[in-house]
């Protein structure tokens, strides 16, 4: 099995879980410097010596390298988690998003096409819901109004995967992740930024004047959903009709799922829980919403529950406690 983005937050946790399940895993990552490379290296150190794990340092844009890797390894399953992440960074460095998320994903699709991959699972994002305001967000809703380039590239991934599922019968499943958090999390995410600032007695930036709502989803719930989806290879949906096309399914072997906690939390409540776990109050800079951000996310996970029998449910208080414990141990604070 190939997992791309193996040194990333979700990729690392998925590799560790698959290794524990006895799966043979090739973990690919380019170890770029979008955020602290040492954190990525230290994630990999947790699993690098496992006999059923093979690390590969390579960029998805390396067309010849990716083609050779697929040809040599003959993967049955590919889980593509590698991407240029972050909504706000897409305003600063847009070309990195088309390189990694479009060109890189095309190389993955071509590898699947030419080497008989039995199931492609790929990361999408709740960001694809963009300007949609009907809650909860459902995979049955159209998502044609992105508000960031990052979201547009994730929507493009869904379209590209469907094209290959249609043309080449590659079973493909897209997963829309909702605000993932937990131990070993990304330093550019709110929980990490807030924790670091509060412990260093610095103010935190609170956008949209604290009126944001997010469907915060604990990393273990995300991984459980991914593992279950891996084993559910999509088939063409005989009920699908071009007269009333359902975006979540297809006449091709293709499916989309939300993986979210199904319980949006106001940002101020999120901060309160963090303050309680840290034993310190935060000084808050209340700021307007940033370009590319959306005011709220809320996942409808009915399809995930129906098809794989799982619904994320880790309480925010428990998830933040585990993150704070990890942070204090890792950074010695």
mmCIF file of C-alpha atoms in Angstrom:
data_model
loop_
_atom_site.group_PDB
_atom_site.id
_atom_site.type_symbol
_atom_site.label_atom_id
_atom_site.label_comp_id
_atom_site.label_asym_id
_atom_site.label_seq_id
_atom_site.Cartn_x
_atom_site.Cartn_y
_atom_site.Cartn_z
ATOM 1 C CA UNK A 1 0.000 0.000 0.000
ATOM 2 C CA UNK A 2 1.196 3.501 -0.823
ATOM 3 C CA UNK A 3 0.520 6.422 1.514
ATOM 4 C CA UNK A 4 1.628 9.794 0.156
ATOM 5 C CA UNK A 5 2.249 12.618 2.582
ATOM 6 C CA UNK A 6 3.530 10.045 5.083
ATOM 7 C CA UNK A 7 5.404 12.632 7.157
ATOM 8 C CA UNK A 8 2.344 14.867 7.332
ATOM 9 C CA UNK A 9 -0.099 15.044 10.207
ATOM 10 C CA UNK A 10 -2.777 12.702 8.869
ATOM 11 C CA UNK A 11 -0.358 10.630 6.791
ATOM 12 C CA UNK A 12 1.850 9.816 9.781
ATOM 13 C CA UNK A 13 -1.075 8.723 11.929
ATOM 14 C CA UNK A 14 -2.483 6.611 9.085
ATOM 15 C CA UNK A 15 0.865 4.902 8.463
ATOM 16 C CA UNK A 16 1.204 4.093 12.153
ATOM 17 C CA UNK A 17 -2.279 2.603 12.264
ATOM 18 C CA UNK A 18 -1.754 0.533 9.099
ATOM 19 C CA UNK A 19 1.591 -0.732 10.404
ATOM 20 C CA UNK A 20 -0.119 -1.816 13.633
ATOM 21 C CA UNK A 21 -2.679 -3.673 11.519
ATOM 22 C CA UNK A 22 0.144 -5.569 9.797
ATOM 23 C CA UNK A 23 -0.142 -3.863 6.426
ATOM 24 C CA UNK A 24 2.939 -3.326 4.283
ATOM 25 C CA UNK A 25 3.240 0.433 3.776
ATOM 26 C CA UNK A 26 5.382 2.521 1.458
ATOM 27 C CA UNK A 27 5.339 6.041 2.887
ATOM 28 C CA UNK A 28 6.172 8.802 0.404
ATOM 29 C CA UNK A 29 6.925 12.401 1.349
ATOM 30 C CA UNK A 30 9.050 15.223 -0.038
ATOM 31 C CA UNK A 31 9.708 16.728 3.420
ATOM 32 C CA UNK A 32 9.185 20.252 2.151
ATOM 33 C CA UNK A 33 9.634 23.287 4.386
ATOM 34 C CA UNK A 34 6.070 24.623 4.373
ATOM 35 C CA UNK A 35 6.319 24.097 8.126
ATOM 36 C CA UNK A 36 8.940 22.739 10.565
ATOM 37 C CA UNK A 37 10.792 19.920 8.794
ATOM 38 C CA UNK A 38 12.060 18.619 12.139
ATOM 39 C CA UNK A 39 8.488 17.885 13.199
ATOM 40 C CA UNK A 40 7.990 15.863 10.019
ATOM 41 C CA UNK A 41 11.251 13.986 10.562
ATOM 42 C CA UNK A 42 10.338 13.241 14.167
ATOM 43 C CA UNK A 43 6.978 11.876 13.069
ATOM 44 C CA UNK A 44 8.729 9.506 10.679
ATOM 45 C CA UNK A 45 11.155 8.433 13.393
ATOM 46 C CA UNK A 46 8.193 6.958 15.280
ATOM 47 C CA UNK A 47 7.639 4.423 12.505
ATOM 48 C CA UNK A 48 10.798 4.322 10.363
ATOM 49 C CA UNK A 49 12.228 1.168 11.949
ATOM 50 C CA UNK A 50 9.078 -0.899 11.575
ATOM 51 C CA UNK A 51 9.767 -3.895 9.341
ATOM 52 C CA UNK A 52 6.600 -3.350 7.287
ATOM 53 C CA UNK A 53 7.278 0.328 6.572
ATOM 54 C CA UNK A 54 9.399 1.663 3.710
ATOM 55 C CA UNK A 55 10.017 5.439 3.608
ATOM 56 C CA UNK A 56 10.541 7.085 0.223
ATOM 57 C CA UNK A 57 11.588 10.717 -0.161
ATOM 58 C CA UNK A 58 10.143 12.003 -3.417
ATOM 59 C CA UNK A 59 8.015 14.841 -4.743
ATOM 60 C CA UNK A 60 4.743 13.992 -6.445
ATOM 61 C CA UNK A 61 5.699 16.334 -9.271
ATOM 62 C CA UNK A 62 8.609 13.990 -10.147
ATOM 63 C CA UNK A 63 6.787 12.411 -13.052
ATOM 64 C CA UNK A 64 9.422 9.815 -13.928
ATOM 65 C CA UNK A 65 10.146 8.970 -10.293
ATOM 66 C CA UNK A 66 6.483 8.410 -9.457
ATOM 67 C CA UNK A 67 5.976 6.278 -12.571
ATOM 68 C CA UNK A 68 8.983 4.135 -11.636
ATOM 69 C CA UNK A 69 7.817 3.737 -8.026
ATOM 70 C CA UNK A 70 4.364 2.557 -9.118
ATOM 71 C CA UNK A 71 5.845 0.144 -11.652
ATOM 72 C CA UNK A 72 8.281 -1.380 -9.151
ATOM 73 C CA UNK A 73 5.996 -1.652 -6.130
ATOM 74 C CA UNK A 74 2.710 -2.680 -7.816
ATOM 75 C CA UNK A 75 0.465 -1.171 -5.152
ATOM 76 C CA UNK A 76 -2.991 -2.624 -4.570
ATOM 77 C CA UNK A 77 -4.163 0.461 -2.678
ATOM 78 C CA UNK A 78 -3.041 4.090 -2.846
ATOM 79 C CA UNK A 79 -3.990 6.668 -0.215
ATOM 80 C CA UNK A 80 -3.082 10.135 -1.481
ATOM 81 C CA UNK A 81 -2.711 12.561 1.424
ATOM 82 C CA UNK A 82 0.170 14.595 0.007
ATOM 83 C CA UNK A 83 -0.853 18.140 -0.855
ATOM 84 C CA UNK A 84 0.036 21.744 -0.358
ATOM 85 C CA UNK A 85 -2.258 22.498 2.549
ATOM 86 C CA UNK A 86 -3.570 25.709 4.061
ATOM 87 C CA UNK A 87 -6.147 28.207 2.856
ATOM 88 C CA UNK A 88 -4.241 31.370 3.782
ATOM 89 C CA UNK A 89 -0.914 30.303 2.260
ATOM 90 C CA UNK A 90 -2.689 29.865 -1.081
ATOM 91 C CA UNK A 91 -3.037 33.656 -1.186
ATOM 92 C CA UNK A 92 0.736 34.005 -0.892
ATOM 93 C CA UNK A 93 2.132 31.139 -2.973
ATOM 94 C CA UNK A 94 -0.562 29.958 -5.406
ATOM 95 C CA UNK A 95 1.799 28.118 -7.750
ATOM 96 C CA UNK A 96 2.737 25.602 -5.046
ATOM 97 C CA UNK A 97 -0.919 24.516 -4.976
ATOM 98 C CA UNK A 98 -1.175 23.807 -8.682
ATOM 99 C CA UNK A 99 2.186 22.033 -8.620
ATOM 100 C CA UNK A 100 1.433 19.699 -5.717
ATOM 101 C CA UNK A 101 -2.330 19.374 -5.810
ATOM 102 C CA UNK A 102 -2.936 19.301 -9.562
ATOM 103 C CA UNK A 103 0.252 18.127 -11.304
ATOM 104 C CA UNK A 104 1.222 15.857 -8.423
ATOM 105 C CA UNK A 105 -2.224 14.288 -8.244
ATOM 106 C CA UNK A 106 -2.226 13.706 -11.991
ATOM 107 C CA UNK A 107 0.995 11.715 -11.599
ATOM 108 C CA UNK A 108 -0.694 9.603 -8.928
ATOM 109 C CA UNK A 109 -3.689 8.998 -11.190
ATOM 110 C CA UNK A 110 -1.411 7.961 -14.040
ATOM 111 C CA UNK A 111 0.419 5.582 -11.716
ATOM 112 C CA UNK A 112 -2.892 4.005 -10.730
ATOM 113 C CA UNK A 113 -4.003 3.801 -14.350
ATOM 114 C CA UNK A 114 -0.946 1.969 -15.641
ATOM 115 C CA UNK A 115 -0.367 -0.399 -12.716
ATOM 116 C CA UNK A 116 -3.699 -1.957 -11.836
ATOM 117 C CA UNK A 117 -4.355 -0.188 -8.527
ATOM 118 C CA UNK A 118 -7.515 -1.660 -7.016
ATOM 119 C CA UNK A 119 -8.548 1.358 -4.915
ATOM 120 C CA UNK A 120 -7.472 4.994 -4.831
ATOM 121 C CA UNK A 121 -8.426 6.884 -1.679
ATOM 122 C CA UNK A 122 -7.631 10.586 -1.762
ATOM 123 C CA UNK A 123 -7.890 13.554 0.559
ATOM 124 C CA UNK A 124 -10.311 16.290 -0.303
ATOM 125 C CA UNK A 125 -11.371 18.991 2.148
ATOM 126 C CA UNK A 126 -14.351 20.670 3.750
ATOM 127 C CA UNK A 127 -13.022 23.788 2.020
ATOM 128 C CA UNK A 128 -14.702 22.658 -1.205
ATOM 129 C CA UNK A 129 -18.057 23.766 0.240
ATOM 130 C CA UNK A 130 -16.869 27.338 -0.227
ATOM 131 C CA UNK A 131 -19.743 29.811 -0.363
ATOM 132 C CA UNK A 132 -22.376 27.162 0.469
ATOM 133 C CA UNK A 133 -24.447 28.123 3.494
ATOM 134 C CA UNK A 134 -26.951 25.253 3.767
ATOM 135 C CA UNK A 135 -25.995 23.268 6.870
ATOM 136 C CA UNK A 136 -24.925 20.610 7.513
ATOM 137 C CA UNK A 137 -22.695 20.331 4.447
ATOM 138 C CA UNK A 138 -23.657 17.237 2.482
ATOM 139 C CA UNK A 139 -21.770 15.323 -0.203
ATOM 140 C CA UNK A 140 -25.051 15.446 -2.138
ATOM 141 C CA UNK A 141 -24.812 19.247 -2.461
ATOM 142 C CA UNK A 142 -23.092 20.881 -5.419
ATOM 143 C CA UNK A 143 -19.786 22.582 -4.545
ATOM 144 C CA UNK A 144 -19.189 24.978 -7.406
ATOM 145 C CA UNK A 145 -18.289 28.188 -5.559
ATOM 146 C CA UNK A 146 -14.864 27.839 -3.883
ATOM 147 C CA UNK A 147 -13.486 30.869 -2.047
ATOM 148 C CA UNK A 148 -9.786 29.927 -2.068
ATOM 149 C CA UNK A 149 -7.389 28.429 -4.570
ATOM 150 C CA UNK A 150 -6.733 25.605 -2.106
ATOM 151 C CA UNK A 151 -10.422 24.702 -2.201
ATOM 152 C CA UNK A 152 -10.444 24.907 -5.990
ATOM 153 C CA UNK A 153 -7.545 22.455 -6.246
ATOM 154 C CA UNK A 154 -9.337 20.016 -3.940
ATOM 155 C CA UNK A 155 -12.494 20.272 -6.028
ATOM 156 C CA UNK A 156 -10.293 19.685 -9.073
ATOM 157 C CA UNK A 157 -8.930 16.521 -7.432
ATOM 158 C CA UNK A 158 -12.475 15.192 -7.109
ATOM 159 C CA UNK A 159 -13.167 15.938 -10.773
ATOM 160 C CA UNK A 160 -9.873 14.397 -11.908
ATOM 161 C CA UNK A 161 -10.446 11.230 -9.882
ATOM 162 C CA UNK A 162 -13.939 10.882 -11.293
ATOM 163 C CA UNK A 163 -12.588 11.243 -14.823
ATOM 164 C CA UNK A 164 -10.117 8.407 -14.268
ATOM 165 C CA UNK A 165 -12.776 6.283 -12.571
ATOM 166 C CA UNK A 166 -14.969 6.801 -15.626
ATOM 167 C CA UNK A 167 -12.337 6.352 -18.330
ATOM 168 C CA UNK A 168 -10.161 3.653 -16.772
ATOM 169 C CA UNK A 169 -12.439 2.072 -14.148
ATOM 170 C CA UNK A 170 -10.125 2.975 -11.263
ATOM 171 C CA UNK A 171 -12.219 2.675 -8.077
ATOM 172 C CA UNK A 172 -11.768 6.022 -6.334
ATOM 173 C CA UNK A 173 -12.985 7.425 -3.023
ATOM 174 C CA UNK A 174 -12.607 11.068 -1.999
ATOM 175 C CA UNK A 175 -12.653 12.082 1.655
ATOM 176 C CA UNK A 176 -13.600 15.581 2.716
ATOM 177 C CA UNK A 177 -11.829 16.150 6.029
ATOM 178 C CA UNK A 178 -13.216 18.684 8.507
ATOM 179 C CA UNK A 179 -10.709 20.681 10.640
ATOM 180 C CA UNK A 180 -8.502 17.859 11.880
ATOM 181 C CA UNK A 181 -6.656 18.304 15.180
ATOM 182 C CA UNK A 182 -4.706 16.243 17.702
ATOM 183 C CA UNK A 183 -1.182 15.181 18.757
ATOM 184 C CA UNK A 184 1.557 15.762 16.163
ATOM 185 C CA UNK A 185 -0.695 18.374 14.529
ATOM 186 C CA UNK A 186 0.344 21.013 12.005
ATOM 187 C CA UNK A 187 1.973 24.198 13.372
ATOM 188 C CA UNK A 188 -0.103 26.385 11.035
ATOM 189 C CA UNK A 189 -3.416 25.214 12.499
ATOM 190 C CA UNK A 190 -5.327 27.166 15.140
ATOM 191 C CA UNK A 191 -4.882 24.725 18.035
ATOM 192 C CA UNK A 192 -1.101 24.645 17.622
ATOM 193 C CA UNK A 193 -0.813 28.412 17.084
ATOM 194 C CA UNK A 194 -3.031 29.211 20.073
ATOM 195 C CA UNK A 195 -1.263 26.770 22.393
ATOM 196 C CA UNK A 196 2.182 28.094 21.510
ATOM 197 C CA UNK A 197 1.130 31.738 21.892
ATOM 198 C CA UNK A 198 -0.685 31.257 25.199
ATOM 199 C CA UNK A 199 2.244 29.385 26.746
ATOM 200 C CA UNK A 200 4.602 32.133 25.525
ATOM 201 C CA UNK A 201 2.343 34.881 26.961
ATOM 202 C CA UNK A 202 1.610 36.291 23.513
ATOM 203 C CA UNK A 203 -1.850 37.339 22.241
ATOM 204 C CA UNK A 204 -3.735 35.094 19.822
ATOM 205 C CA UNK A 205 -5.392 36.308 16.620
ATOM 206 C CA UNK A 206 -9.097 35.475 16.668
ATOM 207 C CA UNK A 207 -10.648 36.003 13.247
ATOM 208 C CA UNK A 208 -14.236 36.950 12.460
ATOM 209 C CA UNK A 209 -14.305 38.366 15.984
ATOM 210 C CA UNK A 210 -14.582 34.831 17.370
ATOM 211 C CA UNK A 211 -17.796 34.071 15.518
ATOM 212 C CA UNK A 212 -16.277 31.256 13.451
ATOM 213 C CA UNK A 213 -17.711 27.765 13.808
ATOM 214 C CA UNK A 214 -15.721 24.656 12.950
ATOM 215 C CA UNK A 215 -16.525 20.956 12.919
ATOM 216 C CA UNK A 216 -13.330 20.051 14.791
ATOM 217 C CA UNK A 217 -12.506 16.380 14.174
ATOM 218 C CA UNK A 218 -10.024 14.438 16.291
ATOM 219 C CA UNK A 219 -7.242 12.679 14.412
ATOM 220 C CA UNK A 220 -8.112 9.165 15.671
ATOM 221 C CA UNK A 221 -11.637 9.555 14.270
ATOM 222 C CA UNK A 222 -10.228 10.637 10.913
ATOM 223 C CA UNK A 223 -7.913 7.613 10.798
ATOM 224 C CA UNK A 224 -10.674 5.187 11.743
ATOM 225 C CA UNK A 225 -12.787 6.557 8.923
ATOM 226 C CA UNK A 226 -9.955 6.288 6.402
ATOM 227 C CA UNK A 227 -9.107 2.710 7.386
ATOM 228 C CA UNK A 228 -12.714 1.623 7.033
ATOM 229 C CA UNK A 229 -13.086 3.364 3.685
ATOM 230 C CA UNK A 230 -9.939 1.641 2.344
ATOM 231 C CA UNK A 231 -11.718 -1.705 2.682
ATOM 232 C CA UNK A 232 -14.874 -0.480 0.941
ATOM 233 C CA UNK A 233 -14.066 -0.408 -2.753
ATOM 234 C CA UNK A 234 -16.674 1.681 -4.587
ATOM 235 C CA UNK A 235 -18.784 0.258 -7.373
ATOM 236 C CA UNK A 236 -20.929 1.994 -9.974
ATOM 237 C CA UNK A 237 -24.244 3.161 -8.522
ATOM 238 C CA UNK A 238 -27.093 1.748 -10.617
ATOM 239 C CA UNK A 239 -29.433 4.422 -9.233
ATOM 240 C CA UNK A 240 -27.301 7.293 -10.500
ATOM 241 C CA UNK A 241 -28.964 9.385 -13.193
ATOM 242 C CA UNK A 242 -27.607 12.108 -15.421
ATOM 243 C CA UNK A 243 -31.021 13.781 -15.296
ATOM 244 C CA UNK A 244 -30.505 14.517 -11.597
ATOM 245 C CA UNK A 245 -26.791 13.892 -11.004
ATOM 246 C CA UNK A 246 -25.768 13.156 -7.424
ATOM 247 C CA UNK A 247 -22.252 14.602 -6.871
ATOM 248 C CA UNK A 248 -21.418 11.962 -4.239
ATOM 249 C CA UNK A 249 -21.801 8.916 -6.496
ATOM 250 C CA UNK A 250 -21.570 7.952 -10.145
ATOM 251 C CA UNK A 251 -22.163 5.483 -12.939
ATOM 252 C CA UNK A 252 -18.386 4.969 -12.451
ATOM 253 C CA UNK A 253 -16.732 3.325 -9.404
ATOM 254 C CA UNK A 254 -16.533 6.570 -7.440
ATOM 255 C CA UNK A 255 -17.687 7.881 -4.043
ATOM 256 C CA UNK A 256 -17.314 10.933 -1.829
ATOM 257 C CA UNK A 257 -17.605 11.034 1.966
ATOM 258 C CA UNK A 258 -17.439 13.704 4.648
ATOM 259 C CA UNK A 259 -15.385 12.816 7.708
ATOM 260 C CA UNK A 260 -16.290 15.324 10.400
ATOM 261 C CA UNK A 261 -17.431 15.373 14.000
ATOM 262 C CA UNK A 262 -20.997 16.377 13.021
ATOM 263 C CA UNK A 263 -20.912 18.925 15.842
ATOM 264 C CA UNK A 264 -19.778 22.473 15.009
ATOM 265 C CA UNK A 265 -18.140 24.415 17.845
ATOM 266 C CA UNK A 266 -17.812 28.183 18.141
ATOM 267 C CA UNK A 267 -14.225 29.361 18.144
ATOM 268 C CA UNK A 268 -14.628 31.100 21.512
ATOM 269 C CA UNK A 269 -15.749 27.807 23.069
ATOM 270 C CA UNK A 270 -12.758 26.096 21.496
ATOM 271 C CA UNK A 271 -10.470 28.701 23.087
ATOM 272 C CA UNK A 272 -12.183 28.299 26.469
ATOM 273 C CA UNK A 273 -11.518 24.550 26.470
ATOM 274 C CA UNK A 274 -7.900 25.152 25.515
ATOM 275 C CA UNK A 275 -7.489 27.753 28.279
ATOM 276 C CA UNK A 276 -8.888 25.271 30.780
ATOM 277 C CA UNK A 277 -6.504 22.516 29.664
ATOM 278 C CA UNK A 278 -3.501 24.872 29.724
ATOM 279 C CA UNK A 279 -4.481 26.532 32.989
ATOM 280 C CA UNK A 280 -3.907 29.951 31.404
ATOM 281 C CA UNK A 281 -6.095 32.631 29.899
ATOM 282 C CA UNK A 282 -5.485 33.916 26.392
ATOM 283 C CA UNK A 283 -5.124 37.542 25.405
ATOM 284 C CA UNK A 284 -7.227 37.875 22.255
ATOM 285 C CA UNK A 285 -6.811 40.089 19.198
ATOM 286 C CA UNK A 286 -10.302 40.181 17.673
ATOM 287 C CA UNK A 287 -9.968 40.571 13.903
ATOM 288 C CA UNK A 288 -12.221 40.465 10.805
ATOM 289 C CA UNK A 289 -12.540 37.281 8.760
ATOM 290 C CA UNK A 290 -9.620 36.666 6.413
ATOM 291 C CA UNK A 291 -9.934 36.290 2.634
ATOM 292 C CA UNK A 292 -10.503 32.663 1.678
ATOM 293 C CA UNK A 293 -11.972 31.676 5.048
ATOM 294 C CA UNK A 294 -15.552 30.537 5.590
ATOM 295 C CA UNK A 295 -17.590 31.418 8.661
ATOM 296 C CA UNK A 296 -18.739 27.901 9.499
ATOM 297 C CA UNK A 297 -18.314 24.211 8.688
ATOM 298 C CA UNK A 298 -20.626 21.356 9.694
ATOM 299 C CA UNK A 299 -20.404 17.850 8.281
ATOM 300 C CA UNK A 300 -23.306 15.611 7.342
ATOM 301 C CA UNK A 301 -21.793 12.136 7.847
ATOM 302 C CA UNK A 302 -24.879 10.016 7.154
ATOM 303 C CA UNK A 303 -23.296 8.365 4.106
ATOM 304 C CA UNK A 304 -20.170 7.444 6.058
ATOM 305 C CA UNK A 305 -22.275 5.920 8.837
ATOM 306 C CA UNK A 306 -24.403 4.014 6.335
ATOM 307 C CA UNK A 307 -21.536 2.609 4.280
ATOM 308 C CA UNK A 308 -18.773 1.928 6.808
ATOM 309 C CA UNK A 309 -20.634 1.951 10.134
ATOM 310 C CA UNK A 310 -18.606 4.706 11.750
ATOM 311 C CA UNK A 311 -19.269 8.215 12.996
ATOM 312 C CA UNK A 312 -16.586 10.477 14.545
ATOM 313 C CA UNK A 313 -17.456 11.202 18.155
ATOM 314 C CA UNK A 314 -14.396 12.221 20.219
ATOM 315 C CA UNK A 315 -15.443 15.116 22.487
ATOM 316 C CA UNK A 316 -13.556 18.367 22.023
ATOM 317 C CA UNK A 317 -12.494 18.369 25.668
ATOM 318 C CA UNK A 318 -10.833 14.963 25.317
ATOM 319 C CA UNK A 319 -9.171 15.773 22.018
ATOM 320 C CA UNK A 320 -7.698 19.074 23.212
ATOM 321 C CA UNK A 321 -6.494 17.427 26.442
ATOM 322 C CA UNK A 322 -4.565 14.832 24.435
ATOM 323 C CA UNK A 323 -3.074 17.503 22.195
ATOM 324 C CA UNK A 324 -1.932 19.615 25.148
ATOM 325 C CA UNK A 325 -0.363 16.574 26.823
ATOM 326 C CA UNK A 326 1.542 15.785 23.625
ATOM 327 C CA UNK A 327 2.610 19.412 23.105
ATOM 328 C CA UNK A 328 3.939 19.793 26.631
ATOM 329 C CA UNK A 329 5.880 16.528 26.399
ATOM 330 C CA UNK A 330 7.239 17.193 22.890
ATOM 331 C CA UNK A 331 8.335 20.780 23.546
ATOM 332 C CA UNK A 332 9.102 20.365 27.246
ATOM 333 C CA UNK A 333 6.815 23.187 28.360
#
